[in-house]
Structure formats: C-alpha cells, structure tokens
C-alpha cells in the first residue's frame, strides 16, 4: 500500500486539462468493465466536447489540485462553488466538484487523501462545511465511499437528461470542527 506521505498534492493549471481527461477516461473504462455505466456512461471523456470544455474550465478555474506519486498524476480534485443541480447550502461552504483517481492505484487511499486536502482548504478559508455530490444509483458504492471518509448523506436529487435515463445523485456533507 502506498504511504500517504509519498503522495504530494500540487495545484493544477491550464496545462493539466489533458491529465484530468486521462484520469476520467481511465475511471470510465474501469466502470464500463464492471458494467457500471450509469455514473459516467461508456464513452471516454476525451471524446466528448462537453467534458473537454469542462476539463478546460476546471484546469483554468483555480480549484484544480493533482495528487502526484513521483512525476505521475494519480488523482484530481476540483473544489469551488456547488453545481446548479444540487440544493444550495445554508451556510458558506467549499464544494468538491470532482474527485477522480487512477484506477491502477485503487486501494491506495488517494481519494481519501484528496478529500482530507479539501478539508484543509476549507479550514484554511475559515469554512465549516465541505460538500460533495456523487452518483447515487446502482448499489450506492460511491455513496458508501464518501460515508467511509466521514461524510453524511443529505439530499438525494435527480438530474433530468433528455433522451437518456435521469441521473440519480446524492449530496453528502462533512462538518469541520
């Protein structure tokens, strides 16, 4: 198992959009191999103009952070404002817009380390609330991952998608002491 101290986290920037797309592609392929296509579908993010634009916006928006193992980016975290499709917070918050890790390092707690970093960012900004949303369908394994990292499920929601099945989501929060 990778020791968490060997994972460095650095700010991302405009040159890192391709890294985010690579991580999304790897995660999507891993989900497809397991028949779990409800979360991100079956097509690579790098082939979807909407996802390419999203990765570019994340890379230039100031909220991207990359988990590095040596020179390799093994995870990405994007924090900022909540997305429009989730119920608004009732107090100031930091919102996790993206958490994705390289599936070759599954089990190395990279996602948990990135969430701990997001907590540090929130505390440094004087915020007492960290929220995230995730895919809440299938067996809710992703919801359980976040709960295992200290988050509490709050608001379920559904994103309508014309021509496709609605996307079931779950908001989770973590109160910071």
mmCIF file of C-alpha atoms in Angstrom:
data_model
loop_
_atom_site.group_PDB
_atom_site.id
_atom_site.type_symbol
_atom_site.label_atom_id
_atom_site.label_comp_id
_atom_site.label_asym_id
_atom_site.label_seq_id
_atom_site.Cartn_x
_atom_site.Cartn_y
_atom_site.Cartn_z
ATOM 1 C CA UNK A 1 0.000 0.000 0.000
ATOM 2 C CA UNK A 2 1.237 3.463 -0.848
ATOM 3 C CA UNK A 3 2.149 5.504 2.219
ATOM 4 C CA UNK A 4 0.084 8.709 2.184
ATOM 5 C CA UNK A 5 3.215 10.784 2.799
ATOM 6 C CA UNK A 6 4.581 9.769 -0.602
ATOM 7 C CA UNK A 7 1.590 11.405 -2.278
ATOM 8 C CA UNK A 8 2.192 15.080 -2.924
ATOM 9 C CA UNK A 9 -0.649 17.393 -3.861
ATOM 10 C CA UNK A 10 0.023 20.309 -6.142
ATOM 11 C CA UNK A 11 -2.179 22.997 -7.660
ATOM 12 C CA UNK A 12 -3.317 22.302 -11.186
ATOM 13 C CA UNK A 13 -3.276 24.732 -14.049
ATOM 14 C CA UNK A 14 -4.148 25.201 -17.725
ATOM 15 C CA UNK A 15 -1.658 22.551 -18.842
ATOM 16 C CA UNK A 16 -3.418 19.901 -16.725
ATOM 17 C CA UNK A 17 -6.723 19.594 -18.623
ATOM 18 C CA UNK A 18 -5.371 16.587 -20.541
ATOM 19 C CA UNK A 19 -4.399 14.951 -17.238
ATOM 20 C CA UNK A 20 -7.937 15.363 -15.910
ATOM 21 C CA UNK A 21 -9.339 13.859 -19.116
ATOM 22 C CA UNK A 22 -6.916 10.921 -18.879
ATOM 23 C CA UNK A 23 -7.968 10.216 -15.301
ATOM 24 C CA UNK A 24 -11.636 10.422 -16.286
ATOM 25 C CA UNK A 25 -11.044 8.101 -19.253
ATOM 26 C CA UNK A 26 -9.294 5.510 -17.074
ATOM 27 C CA UNK A 27 -12.062 5.658 -14.464
ATOM 28 C CA UNK A 28 -14.793 5.423 -17.103
ATOM 29 C CA UNK A 29 -13.143 2.387 -18.725
ATOM 30 C CA UNK A 30 -12.851 0.756 -15.282
ATOM 31 C CA UNK A 31 -16.555 1.389 -14.610
ATOM 32 C CA UNK A 32 -17.548 0.043 -18.041
ATOM 33 C CA UNK A 33 -15.501 -3.141 -17.478
ATOM 34 C CA UNK A 34 -17.592 -3.720 -14.361
ATOM 35 C CA UNK A 35 -20.909 -2.985 -16.061
ATOM 36 C CA UNK A 36 -21.319 0.229 -14.074
ATOM 37 C CA UNK A 37 -22.221 2.600 -16.887
ATOM 38 C CA UNK A 38 -24.784 4.720 -15.034
ATOM 39 C CA UNK A 39 -22.228 7.049 -13.485
ATOM 40 C CA UNK A 40 -20.305 8.395 -16.477
ATOM 41 C CA UNK A 41 -21.631 6.377 -19.422
ATOM 42 C CA UNK A 42 -19.477 4.368 -21.789
ATOM 43 C CA UNK A 43 -17.614 6.916 -23.897
ATOM 44 C CA UNK A 44 -14.261 8.444 -22.939
ATOM 45 C CA UNK A 45 -14.406 11.990 -21.592
ATOM 46 C CA UNK A 46 -11.626 12.892 -24.035
ATOM 47 C CA UNK A 47 -14.037 12.229 -26.939
ATOM 48 C CA UNK A 48 -16.884 14.359 -25.548
ATOM 49 C CA UNK A 49 -16.744 18.092 -26.385
ATOM 50 C CA UNK A 50 -18.779 18.927 -23.258
ATOM 51 C CA UNK A 51 -16.352 17.050 -20.983
ATOM 52 C CA UNK A 52 -13.325 18.563 -22.769
ATOM 53 C CA UNK A 53 -14.726 22.054 -22.128
ATOM 54 C CA UNK A 54 -15.414 21.083 -18.514
ATOM 55 C CA UNK A 55 -11.831 19.852 -18.022
ATOM 56 C CA UNK A 56 -10.513 23.075 -19.568
ATOM 57 C CA UNK A 57 -12.693 25.137 -17.206
ATOM 58 C CA UNK A 58 -11.508 23.132 -14.190
ATOM 59 C CA UNK A 59 -7.865 23.483 -15.237
ATOM 60 C CA UNK A 60 -8.135 27.246 -15.623
ATOM 61 C CA UNK A 61 -10.576 27.942 -12.781
ATOM 62 C CA UNK A 62 -8.169 27.861 -9.837
ATOM 63 C CA UNK A 63 -9.756 24.928 -7.988
ATOM 64 C CA UNK A 64 -7.849 22.012 -9.527
ATOM 65 C CA UNK A 65 -5.396 20.033 -7.391
ATOM 66 C CA UNK A 66 -3.497 16.936 -8.508
ATOM 67 C CA UNK A 67 -2.281 14.038 -6.390
ATOM 68 C CA UNK A 68 1.221 13.170 -7.533
ATOM 69 C CA UNK A 69 3.160 9.977 -6.967
ATOM 70 C CA UNK A 70 6.593 10.975 -8.162
ATOM 71 C CA UNK A 71 6.035 12.552 -11.576
ATOM 72 C CA UNK A 72 2.733 10.714 -12.177
ATOM 73 C CA UNK A 73 -0.632 12.359 -11.591
ATOM 74 C CA UNK A 74 -2.692 9.696 -9.822
ATOM 75 C CA UNK A 75 -5.725 11.740 -8.826
ATOM 76 C CA UNK A 76 -7.544 15.004 -9.348
ATOM 77 C CA UNK A 77 -9.645 17.148 -7.052
ATOM 78 C CA UNK A 78 -11.618 20.215 -8.099
ATOM 79 C CA UNK A 79 -13.143 22.467 -5.449
ATOM 80 C CA UNK A 80 -15.232 25.572 -5.771
ATOM 81 C CA UNK A 81 -18.902 26.522 -5.780
ATOM 82 C CA UNK A 82 -21.710 23.972 -5.770
ATOM 83 C CA UNK A 83 -23.233 22.942 -9.067
ATOM 84 C CA UNK A 84 -26.645 24.301 -10.059
ATOM 85 C CA UNK A 85 -28.418 20.933 -9.806
ATOM 86 C CA UNK A 86 -27.894 20.423 -6.060
ATOM 87 C CA UNK A 87 -29.807 22.111 -3.238
ATOM 88 C CA UNK A 88 -27.919 25.206 -2.054
ATOM 89 C CA UNK A 89 -26.060 25.172 1.237
ATOM 90 C CA UNK A 90 -27.475 27.148 4.137
ATOM 91 C CA UNK A 91 -24.035 28.422 5.138
ATOM 92 C CA UNK A 92 -20.689 29.178 3.462
ATOM 93 C CA UNK A 93 -19.070 26.036 2.120
ATOM 94 C CA UNK A 94 -16.360 24.537 -0.045
ATOM 95 C CA UNK A 95 -17.737 22.165 -2.660
ATOM 96 C CA UNK A 96 -15.972 19.183 -4.225
ATOM 97 C CA UNK A 97 -16.789 19.394 -7.933
ATOM 98 C CA UNK A 98 -14.624 16.458 -8.988
ATOM 99 C CA UNK A 99 -12.756 13.630 -7.349
ATOM 100 C CA UNK A 100 -11.177 11.034 -9.621
ATOM 101 C CA UNK A 101 -8.234 8.700 -9.151
ATOM 102 C CA UNK A 102 -6.136 6.489 -11.380
ATOM 103 C CA UNK A 103 -7.647 3.017 -11.028
ATOM 104 C CA UNK A 104 -4.162 1.469 -11.283
ATOM 105 C CA UNK A 105 -3.701 2.760 -7.724
ATOM 106 C CA UNK A 106 -7.053 1.600 -6.339
ATOM 107 C CA UNK A 107 -6.842 0.801 -2.652
ATOM 108 C CA UNK A 108 -4.038 3.288 -2.016
ATOM 109 C CA UNK A 109 -6.428 5.807 -0.398
ATOM 110 C CA UNK A 110 -5.634 8.528 -2.915
ATOM 111 C CA UNK A 111 -9.261 9.670 -2.979
ATOM 112 C CA UNK A 112 -9.353 9.816 0.827
ATOM 113 C CA UNK A 113 -6.119 11.826 0.826
ATOM 114 C CA UNK A 114 -7.543 14.302 -1.685
ATOM 115 C CA UNK A 115 -10.686 14.698 0.433
ATOM 116 C CA UNK A 116 -8.522 15.347 3.504
ATOM 117 C CA UNK A 117 -6.749 18.016 1.460
ATOM 118 C CA UNK A 118 -10.122 19.554 0.549
ATOM 119 C CA UNK A 119 -10.898 19.703 4.270
ATOM 120 C CA UNK A 120 -7.602 21.532 4.858
ATOM 121 C CA UNK A 121 -8.503 24.017 2.117
ATOM 122 C CA UNK A 122 -11.917 24.628 3.673
ATOM 123 C CA UNK A 123 -10.467 25.147 7.144
ATOM 124 C CA UNK A 124 -7.793 27.498 5.775
ATOM 125 C CA UNK A 125 -10.630 29.577 4.299
ATOM 126 C CA UNK A 126 -12.490 29.614 7.615
ATOM 127 C CA UNK A 127 -15.284 27.373 6.346
ATOM 128 C CA UNK A 128 -17.042 24.778 8.475
ATOM 129 C CA UNK A 129 -18.779 22.816 5.730
ATOM 130 C CA UNK A 130 -17.457 20.622 2.927
ATOM 131 C CA UNK A 131 -19.981 19.154 0.495
ATOM 132 C CA UNK A 132 -19.822 16.832 -2.484
ATOM 133 C CA UNK A 133 -22.296 15.122 -4.762
ATOM 134 C CA UNK A 134 -21.906 11.777 -6.425
ATOM 135 C CA UNK A 135 -23.672 9.119 -8.425
ATOM 136 C CA UNK A 136 -26.295 7.644 -6.139
ATOM 137 C CA UNK A 137 -27.513 4.806 -8.358
ATOM 138 C CA UNK A 138 -26.811 1.091 -8.618
ATOM 139 C CA UNK A 139 -25.595 -0.269 -5.278
ATOM 140 C CA UNK A 140 -24.615 3.200 -3.920
ATOM 141 C CA UNK A 141 -20.974 2.085 -3.567
ATOM 142 C CA UNK A 142 -19.757 5.622 -4.214
ATOM 143 C CA UNK A 143 -22.049 6.992 -1.506
ATOM 144 C CA UNK A 144 -20.572 4.423 0.902
ATOM 145 C CA UNK A 145 -17.042 5.513 -0.071
ATOM 146 C CA UNK A 146 -17.801 9.101 0.927
ATOM 147 C CA UNK A 147 -19.515 7.962 4.117
ATOM 148 C CA UNK A 148 -16.379 5.975 4.928
ATOM 149 C CA UNK A 149 -14.445 9.240 4.581
ATOM 150 C CA UNK A 150 -16.615 10.925 7.217
ATOM 151 C CA UNK A 151 -19.351 12.423 5.051
ATOM 152 C CA UNK A 152 -23.072 12.143 5.797
ATOM 153 C CA UNK A 153 -25.638 11.685 3.032
ATOM 154 C CA UNK A 154 -28.125 14.567 2.987
ATOM 155 C CA UNK A 155 -30.120 15.383 -0.155
ATOM 156 C CA UNK A 156 -30.807 12.893 -2.934
ATOM 157 C CA UNK A 157 -31.547 14.532 -6.274
ATOM 158 C CA UNK A 158 -32.179 13.600 -9.897
ATOM 159 C CA UNK A 159 -30.714 15.276 -12.962
ATOM 160 C CA UNK A 160 -33.062 15.008 -15.949
ATOM 161 C CA UNK A 161 -31.257 14.124 -19.183
ATOM 162 C CA UNK A 162 -33.292 14.492 -22.375
ATOM 163 C CA UNK A 163 -33.189 11.297 -24.411
ATOM 164 C CA UNK A 164 -31.486 9.361 -21.620
ATOM 165 C CA UNK A 165 -32.378 7.987 -18.226
ATOM 166 C CA UNK A 166 -32.321 10.514 -15.388
ATOM 167 C CA UNK A 167 -29.099 10.585 -13.347
ATOM 168 C CA UNK A 168 -29.609 9.763 -9.637
ATOM 169 C CA UNK A 169 -27.371 11.826 -7.381
ATOM 170 C CA UNK A 170 -26.623 12.140 -3.711
ATOM 171 C CA UNK A 171 -25.317 15.170 -1.828
ATOM 172 C CA UNK A 172 -23.073 14.449 1.131
ATOM 173 C CA UNK A 173 -21.590 16.822 3.675
ATOM 174 C CA UNK A 174 -18.885 16.876 6.262
ATOM 175 C CA UNK A 175 -18.938 19.340 9.103
ATOM 176 C CA UNK A 176 -15.479 20.573 10.003
ATOM 177 C CA UNK A 177 -14.562 21.235 13.621
#
